[in-house]
CSV table of C-alpha atoms in Angstrom, one decimal:
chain,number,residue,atom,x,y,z
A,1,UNK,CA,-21.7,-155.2,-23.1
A,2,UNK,CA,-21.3,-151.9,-21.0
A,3,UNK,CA,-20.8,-148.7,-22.3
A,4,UNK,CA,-17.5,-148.1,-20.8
A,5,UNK,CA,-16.4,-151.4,-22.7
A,6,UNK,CA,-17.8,-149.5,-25.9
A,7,UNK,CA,-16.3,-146.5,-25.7
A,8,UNK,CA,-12.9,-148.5,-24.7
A,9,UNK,CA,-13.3,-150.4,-27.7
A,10,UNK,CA,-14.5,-147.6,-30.1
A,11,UNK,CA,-11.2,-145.3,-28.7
A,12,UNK,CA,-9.2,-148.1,-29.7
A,13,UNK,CA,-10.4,-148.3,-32.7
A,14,UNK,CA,-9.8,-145.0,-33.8
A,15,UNK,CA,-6.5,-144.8,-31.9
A,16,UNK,CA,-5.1,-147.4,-34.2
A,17,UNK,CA,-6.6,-145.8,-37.1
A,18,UNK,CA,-4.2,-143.0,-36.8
A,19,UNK,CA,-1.4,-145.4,-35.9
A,20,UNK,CA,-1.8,-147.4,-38.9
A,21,UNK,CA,-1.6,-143.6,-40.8
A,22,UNK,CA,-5.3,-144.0,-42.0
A,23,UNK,CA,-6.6,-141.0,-40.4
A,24,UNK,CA,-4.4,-137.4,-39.6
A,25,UNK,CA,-5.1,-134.8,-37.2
A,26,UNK,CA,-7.3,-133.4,-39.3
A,27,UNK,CA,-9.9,-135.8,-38.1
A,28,UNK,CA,-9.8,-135.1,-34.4
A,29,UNK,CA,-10.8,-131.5,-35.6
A,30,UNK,CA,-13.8,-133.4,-36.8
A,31,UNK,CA,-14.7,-135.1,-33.7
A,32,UNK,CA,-13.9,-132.1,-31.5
A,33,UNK,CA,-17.2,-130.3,-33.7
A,34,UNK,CA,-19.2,-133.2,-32.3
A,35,UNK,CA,-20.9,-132.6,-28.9
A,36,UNK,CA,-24.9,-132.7,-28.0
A,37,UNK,CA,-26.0,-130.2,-30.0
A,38,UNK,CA,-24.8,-132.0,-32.8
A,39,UNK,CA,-24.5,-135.7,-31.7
A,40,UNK,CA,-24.2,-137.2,-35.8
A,41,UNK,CA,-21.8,-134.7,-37.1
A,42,UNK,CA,-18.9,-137.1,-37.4
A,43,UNK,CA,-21.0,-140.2,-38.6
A,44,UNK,CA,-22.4,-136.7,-41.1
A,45,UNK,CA,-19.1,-136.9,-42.4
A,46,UNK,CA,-17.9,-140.3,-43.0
A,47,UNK,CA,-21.2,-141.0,-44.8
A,48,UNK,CA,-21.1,-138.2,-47.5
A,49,UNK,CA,-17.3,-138.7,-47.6
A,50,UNK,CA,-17.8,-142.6,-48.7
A,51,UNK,CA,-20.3,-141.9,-51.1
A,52,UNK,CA,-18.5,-139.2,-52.6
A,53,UNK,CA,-15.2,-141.0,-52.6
A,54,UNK,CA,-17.1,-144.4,-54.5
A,55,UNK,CA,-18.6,-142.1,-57.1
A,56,UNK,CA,-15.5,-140.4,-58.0
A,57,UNK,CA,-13.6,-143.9,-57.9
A,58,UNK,CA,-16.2,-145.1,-60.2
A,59,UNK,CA,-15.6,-142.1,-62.7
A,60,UNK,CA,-12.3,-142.8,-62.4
A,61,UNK,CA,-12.3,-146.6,-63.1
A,62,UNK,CA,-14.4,-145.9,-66.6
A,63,UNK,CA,-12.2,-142.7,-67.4
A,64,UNK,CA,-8.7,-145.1,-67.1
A,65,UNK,CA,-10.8,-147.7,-69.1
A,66,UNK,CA,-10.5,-145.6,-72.0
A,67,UNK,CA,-8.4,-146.3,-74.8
A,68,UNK,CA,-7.4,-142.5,-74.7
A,69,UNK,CA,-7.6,-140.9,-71.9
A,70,UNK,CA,-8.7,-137.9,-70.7
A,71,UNK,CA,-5.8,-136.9,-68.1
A,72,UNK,CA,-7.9,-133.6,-67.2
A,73,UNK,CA,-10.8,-134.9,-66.4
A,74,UNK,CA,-9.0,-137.6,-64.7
A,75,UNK,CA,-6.7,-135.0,-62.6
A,76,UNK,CA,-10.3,-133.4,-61.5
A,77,UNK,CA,-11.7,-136.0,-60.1
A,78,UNK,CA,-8.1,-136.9,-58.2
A,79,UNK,CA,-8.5,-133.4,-56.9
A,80,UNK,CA,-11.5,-133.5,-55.6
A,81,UNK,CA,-11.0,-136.9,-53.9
A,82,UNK,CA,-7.5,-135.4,-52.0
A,83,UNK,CA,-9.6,-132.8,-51.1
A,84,UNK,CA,-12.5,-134.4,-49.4
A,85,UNK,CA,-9.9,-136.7,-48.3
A,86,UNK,CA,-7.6,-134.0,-46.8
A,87,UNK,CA,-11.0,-132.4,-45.4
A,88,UNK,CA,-11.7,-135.6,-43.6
A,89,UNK,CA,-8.6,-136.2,-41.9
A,90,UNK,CA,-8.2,-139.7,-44.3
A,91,UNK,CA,-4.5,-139.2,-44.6
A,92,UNK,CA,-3.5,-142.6,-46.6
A,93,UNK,CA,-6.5,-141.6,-49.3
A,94,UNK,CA,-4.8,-138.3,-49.0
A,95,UNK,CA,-1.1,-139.4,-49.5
A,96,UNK,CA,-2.2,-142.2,-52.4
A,97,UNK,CA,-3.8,-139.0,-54.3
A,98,UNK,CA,-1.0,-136.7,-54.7
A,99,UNK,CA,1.2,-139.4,-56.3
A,100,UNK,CA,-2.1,-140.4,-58.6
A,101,UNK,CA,-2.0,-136.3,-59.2
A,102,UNK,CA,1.9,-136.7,-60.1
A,103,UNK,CA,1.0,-139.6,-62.6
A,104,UNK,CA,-1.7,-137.6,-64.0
A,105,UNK,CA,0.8,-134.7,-64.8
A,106,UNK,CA,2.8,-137.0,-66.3
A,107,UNK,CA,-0.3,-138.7,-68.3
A,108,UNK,CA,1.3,-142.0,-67.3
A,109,UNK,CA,-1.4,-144.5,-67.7
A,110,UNK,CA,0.3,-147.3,-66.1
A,111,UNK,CA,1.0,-145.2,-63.4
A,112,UNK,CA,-2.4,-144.1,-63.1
A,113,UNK,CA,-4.2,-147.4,-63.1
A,114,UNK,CA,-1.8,-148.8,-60.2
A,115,UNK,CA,-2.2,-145.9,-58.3
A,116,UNK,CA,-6.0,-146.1,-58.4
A,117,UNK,CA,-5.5,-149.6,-57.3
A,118,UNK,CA,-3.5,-148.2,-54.4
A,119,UNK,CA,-6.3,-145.3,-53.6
A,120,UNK,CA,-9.1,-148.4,-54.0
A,121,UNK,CA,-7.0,-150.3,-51.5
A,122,UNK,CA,-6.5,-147.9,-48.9
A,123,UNK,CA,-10.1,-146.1,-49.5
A,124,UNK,CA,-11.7,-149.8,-48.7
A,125,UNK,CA,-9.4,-150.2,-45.7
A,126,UNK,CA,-10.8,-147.0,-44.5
A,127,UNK,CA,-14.5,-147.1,-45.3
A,128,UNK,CA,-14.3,-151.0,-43.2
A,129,UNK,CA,-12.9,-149.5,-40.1
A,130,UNK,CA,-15.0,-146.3,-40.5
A,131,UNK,CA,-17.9,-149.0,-40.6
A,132,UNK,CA,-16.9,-150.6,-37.7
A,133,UNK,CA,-16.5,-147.0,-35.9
A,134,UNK,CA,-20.2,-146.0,-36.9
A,135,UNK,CA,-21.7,-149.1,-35.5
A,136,UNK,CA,-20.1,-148.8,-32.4
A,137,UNK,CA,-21.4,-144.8,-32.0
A,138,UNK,CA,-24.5,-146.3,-33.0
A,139,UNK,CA,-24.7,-148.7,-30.3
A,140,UNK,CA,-23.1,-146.1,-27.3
A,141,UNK,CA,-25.5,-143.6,-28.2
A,142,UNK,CA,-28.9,-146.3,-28.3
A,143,UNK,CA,-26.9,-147.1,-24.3
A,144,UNK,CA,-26.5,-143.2,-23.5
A,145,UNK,CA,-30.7,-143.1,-24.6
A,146,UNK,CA,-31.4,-145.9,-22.4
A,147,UNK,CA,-29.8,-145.0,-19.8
A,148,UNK,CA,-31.2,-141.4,-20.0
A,149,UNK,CA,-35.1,-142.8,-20.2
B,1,UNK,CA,-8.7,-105.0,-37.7
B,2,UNK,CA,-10.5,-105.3,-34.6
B,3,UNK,CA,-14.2,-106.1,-34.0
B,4,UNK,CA,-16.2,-104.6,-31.2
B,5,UNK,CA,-18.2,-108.3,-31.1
B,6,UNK,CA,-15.3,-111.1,-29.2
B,7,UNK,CA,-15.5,-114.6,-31.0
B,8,UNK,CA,-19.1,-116.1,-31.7
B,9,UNK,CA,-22.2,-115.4,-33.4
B,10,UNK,CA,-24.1,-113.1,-32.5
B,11,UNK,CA,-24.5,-109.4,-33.5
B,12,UNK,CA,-24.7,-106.2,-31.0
B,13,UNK,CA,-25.8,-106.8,-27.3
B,14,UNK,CA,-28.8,-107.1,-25.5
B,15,UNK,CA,-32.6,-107.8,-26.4
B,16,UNK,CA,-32.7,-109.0,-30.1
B,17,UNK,CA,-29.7,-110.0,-31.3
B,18,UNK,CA,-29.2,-111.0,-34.6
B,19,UNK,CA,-27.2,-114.0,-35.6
B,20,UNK,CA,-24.5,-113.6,-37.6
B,21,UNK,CA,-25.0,-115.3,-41.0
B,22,UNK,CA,-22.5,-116.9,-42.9
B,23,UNK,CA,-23.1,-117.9,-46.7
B,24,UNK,CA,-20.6,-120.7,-47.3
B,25,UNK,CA,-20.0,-122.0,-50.6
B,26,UNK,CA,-18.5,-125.0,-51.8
B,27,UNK,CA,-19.0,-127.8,-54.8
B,28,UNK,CA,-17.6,-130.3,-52.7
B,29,UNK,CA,-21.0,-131.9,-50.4
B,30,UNK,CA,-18.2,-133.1,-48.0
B,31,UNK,CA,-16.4,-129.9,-47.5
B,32,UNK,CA,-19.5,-128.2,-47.1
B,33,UNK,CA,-20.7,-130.4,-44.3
B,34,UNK,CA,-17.5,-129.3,-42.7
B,35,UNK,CA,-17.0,-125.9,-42.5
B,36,UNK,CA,-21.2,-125.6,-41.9
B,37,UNK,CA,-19.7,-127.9,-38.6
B,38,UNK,CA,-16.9,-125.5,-37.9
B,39,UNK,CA,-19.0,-122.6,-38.5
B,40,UNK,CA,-22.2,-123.9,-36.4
B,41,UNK,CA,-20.2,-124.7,-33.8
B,42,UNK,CA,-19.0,-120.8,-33.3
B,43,UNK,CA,-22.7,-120.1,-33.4
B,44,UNK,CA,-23.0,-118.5,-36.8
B,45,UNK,CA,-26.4,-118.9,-38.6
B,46,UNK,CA,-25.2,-120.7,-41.8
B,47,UNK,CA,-26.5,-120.6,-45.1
B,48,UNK,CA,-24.5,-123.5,-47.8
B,49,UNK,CA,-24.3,-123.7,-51.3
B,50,UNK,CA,-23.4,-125.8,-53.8
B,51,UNK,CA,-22.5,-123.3,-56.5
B,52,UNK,CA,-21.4,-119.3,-56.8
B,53,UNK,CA,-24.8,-119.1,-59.6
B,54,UNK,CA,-26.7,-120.0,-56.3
B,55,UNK,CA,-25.1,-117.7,-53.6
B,56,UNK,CA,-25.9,-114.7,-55.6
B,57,UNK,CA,-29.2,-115.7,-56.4
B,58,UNK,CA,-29.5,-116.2,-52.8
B,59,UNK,CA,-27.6,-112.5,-52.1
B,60,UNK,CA,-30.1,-111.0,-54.7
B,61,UNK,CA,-33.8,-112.5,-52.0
B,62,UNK,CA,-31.4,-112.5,-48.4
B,63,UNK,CA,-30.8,-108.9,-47.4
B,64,UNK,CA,-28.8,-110.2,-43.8
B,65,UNK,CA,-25.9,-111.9,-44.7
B,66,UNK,CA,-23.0,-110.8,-42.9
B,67,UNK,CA,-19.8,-112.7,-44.8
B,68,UNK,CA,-19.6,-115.5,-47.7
B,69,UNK,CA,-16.6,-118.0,-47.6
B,70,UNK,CA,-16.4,-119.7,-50.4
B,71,UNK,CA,-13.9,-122.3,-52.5
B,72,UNK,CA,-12.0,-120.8,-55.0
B,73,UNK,CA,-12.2,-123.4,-57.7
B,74,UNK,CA,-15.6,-123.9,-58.7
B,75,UNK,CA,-17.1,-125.7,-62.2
B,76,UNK,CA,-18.7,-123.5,-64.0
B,77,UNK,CA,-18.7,-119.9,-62.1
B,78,UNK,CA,-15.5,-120.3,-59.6
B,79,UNK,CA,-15.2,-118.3,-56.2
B,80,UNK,CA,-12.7,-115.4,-58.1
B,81,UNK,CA,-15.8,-115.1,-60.2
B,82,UNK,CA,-18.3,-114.9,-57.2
B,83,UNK,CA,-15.7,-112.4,-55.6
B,84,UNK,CA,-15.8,-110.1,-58.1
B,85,UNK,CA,-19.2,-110.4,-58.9
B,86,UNK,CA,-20.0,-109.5,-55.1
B,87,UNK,CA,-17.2,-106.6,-54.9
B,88,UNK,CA,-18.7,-104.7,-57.8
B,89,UNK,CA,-22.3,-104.9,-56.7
B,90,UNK,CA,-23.4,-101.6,-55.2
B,91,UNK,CA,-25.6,-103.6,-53.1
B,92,UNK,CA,-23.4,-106.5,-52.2
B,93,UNK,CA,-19.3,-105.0,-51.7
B,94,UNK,CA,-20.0,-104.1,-48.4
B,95,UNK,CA,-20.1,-108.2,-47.3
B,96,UNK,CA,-16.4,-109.6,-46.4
B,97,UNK,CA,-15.5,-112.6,-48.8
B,98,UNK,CA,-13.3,-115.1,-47.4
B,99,UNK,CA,-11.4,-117.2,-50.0
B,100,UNK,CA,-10.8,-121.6,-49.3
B,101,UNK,CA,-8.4,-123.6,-51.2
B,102,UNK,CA,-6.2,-126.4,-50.9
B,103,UNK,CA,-3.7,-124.9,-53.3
B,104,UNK,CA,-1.2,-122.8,-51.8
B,105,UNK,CA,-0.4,-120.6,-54.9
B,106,UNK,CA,0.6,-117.1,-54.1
B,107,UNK,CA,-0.3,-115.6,-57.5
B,108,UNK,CA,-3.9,-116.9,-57.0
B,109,UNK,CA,-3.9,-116.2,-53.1
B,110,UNK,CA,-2.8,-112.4,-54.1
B,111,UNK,CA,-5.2,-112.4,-56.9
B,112,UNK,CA,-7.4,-112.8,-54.4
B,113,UNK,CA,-6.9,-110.4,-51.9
B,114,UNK,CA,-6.5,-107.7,-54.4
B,115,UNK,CA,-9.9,-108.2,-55.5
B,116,UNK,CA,-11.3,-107.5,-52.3
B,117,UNK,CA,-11.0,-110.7,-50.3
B,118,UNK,CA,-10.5,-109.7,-46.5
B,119,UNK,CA,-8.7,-113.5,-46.0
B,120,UNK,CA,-7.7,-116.4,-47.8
B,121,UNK,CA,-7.6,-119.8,-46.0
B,122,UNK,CA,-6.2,-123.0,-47.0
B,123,UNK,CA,-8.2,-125.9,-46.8
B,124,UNK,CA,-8.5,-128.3,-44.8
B,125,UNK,CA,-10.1,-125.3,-42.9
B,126,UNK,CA,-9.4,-125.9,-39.3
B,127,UNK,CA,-11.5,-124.5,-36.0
B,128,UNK,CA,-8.8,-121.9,-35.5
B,129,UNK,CA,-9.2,-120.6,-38.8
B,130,UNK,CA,-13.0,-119.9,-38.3
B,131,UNK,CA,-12.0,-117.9,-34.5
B,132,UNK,CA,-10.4,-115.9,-36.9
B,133,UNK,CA,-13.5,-114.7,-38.7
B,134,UNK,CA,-15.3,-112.7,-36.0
B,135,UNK,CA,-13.0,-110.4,-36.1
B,136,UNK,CA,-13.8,-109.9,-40.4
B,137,UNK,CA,-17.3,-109.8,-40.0
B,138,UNK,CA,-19.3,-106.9,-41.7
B,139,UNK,CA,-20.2,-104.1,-38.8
């Protein structure tokens, strides 16, 4: 497959990333940072961003799993996750957190636990097209190398 | 205020110049990969942090830093805390501190800046935001 077909398919991709509202403008910030003197910044990103976003997901899971719940603790990791979120440019993560922060205020669990279903949802929609968008870096950068040697 | 340097990093003219280094602090591993990106790419030196208890102990050993930005909400020491600590040490007040958050609370933003705090930037901190720095650096 040539590279212009990669690159075709990976700005595709992305393009309907931000149509389907799973990434804001915040991420082309992101990508405009990336150039040759820092070639992984983006794929940087994504990677700490996932893992961050599963461990807090995981926190939240066991904190909802209470039969009390902690609706502080709770609301920090909600924060944190909008934030990294909002940081990224991963707008429907984003969006899904402030309501889950509204439910939190209102220390509705029922609220809550659908909501975290909603953030799961969208976070996993995300993180399989963000996949997808890695591997095909991955594969025009191992062409740009080959073609450079 | 003006700044005798245009935007970028690096300090006076000529042979020698010194980098400008920023201390950026932040909790969050994913906001800290991102403003060390939006710094980097202005072509400050950058120094990150997970915590205010480790940017002072790195301000007490690293005599050239030339501005901290840091996150305002912090566990355990937040970035008021690491604001005021810096503006009321003799060795240390001289260093512009630039306040992050994604809350847009006046009362916290004006806290802030009445502490010392030469800006206070909302996060998601974008590439204009950082062309605004040069121009805050310490001289």
């Amino acid at each position: 497959m040539s590279l212009m077909v990669l690159r075709e398919q990976l700005n595709v991709l992305v393009n309907s990333m931000f149509l389907e509202g799973l990434l804001d403008a915040q991420f082309r910030q992101l990508q405009m940072l990336q150039d040759a003197s820092n070639p992984g910044f983006v794929a940087e990103v994504i990677t700490l961003f996932c893992e961050d976003s599963e461990r807090m997901l995981t926190e939240l899971t066991k904190l909802l799993d209470q039969a009390v719940v902690d609706y502080q603790k709770v609301d920090a990791y909600v924060h944190q996750l909008k934030g990294s979120s909002s940081s990224v440019g991963a707008q429907s993560v984003k969006l899904s957190c402030i309501q889950f922060k509204q439910f939190c205020e209102e220390n509705n669990k029922e609220g809550c636990l659908s909501e975290l279903n909603m953030v799961k949802h969208q976070y996993y929609s995300l993180r399989s097209k963000f996949e997808t968008m890695l591997q095909l870096e991955q594969r025009i950068q191992a062409y740009d190398s080959e073609q450079q040697n | 205020m003006s700044s005798p340097r245009g935007g970028g990093g690096k300090e006076g003219g000529g042979e020698g110049e010194r980098q400008i280094h920023v201390l950026a602090v932040d909790d969050s591993c994913v906001d800290r990969a991102v403003i060390v990106g939006l710094l980097r790419s202005s072509k400050y030196r950058v120094t990150a942090v997970d915590s205010a208890k480790k940017a002072l102990e790195l301000l007490g050993t690293e005599p050239n830093v030339d501005m901290i930005i840091t996150d305002y909400s912090m566990p355990e020491m937040t970035g008021y805390e690491l604001l005021k600590s810096v503006k009321e040490s003799p060795t240390l007040k001289e260093i512009p501190v630039v306040m992050m958050s994604s809350e847009n609370d006046p009362s916290k933003i004006n806290r802030c800046l009445e502490e010392g705090a030469v800006e206070f930037l909302l996060k998601p901190v974008k590439p204009s935001d950082v062309s605004l720095l040069s121009a805050l650096m310490r001289s």
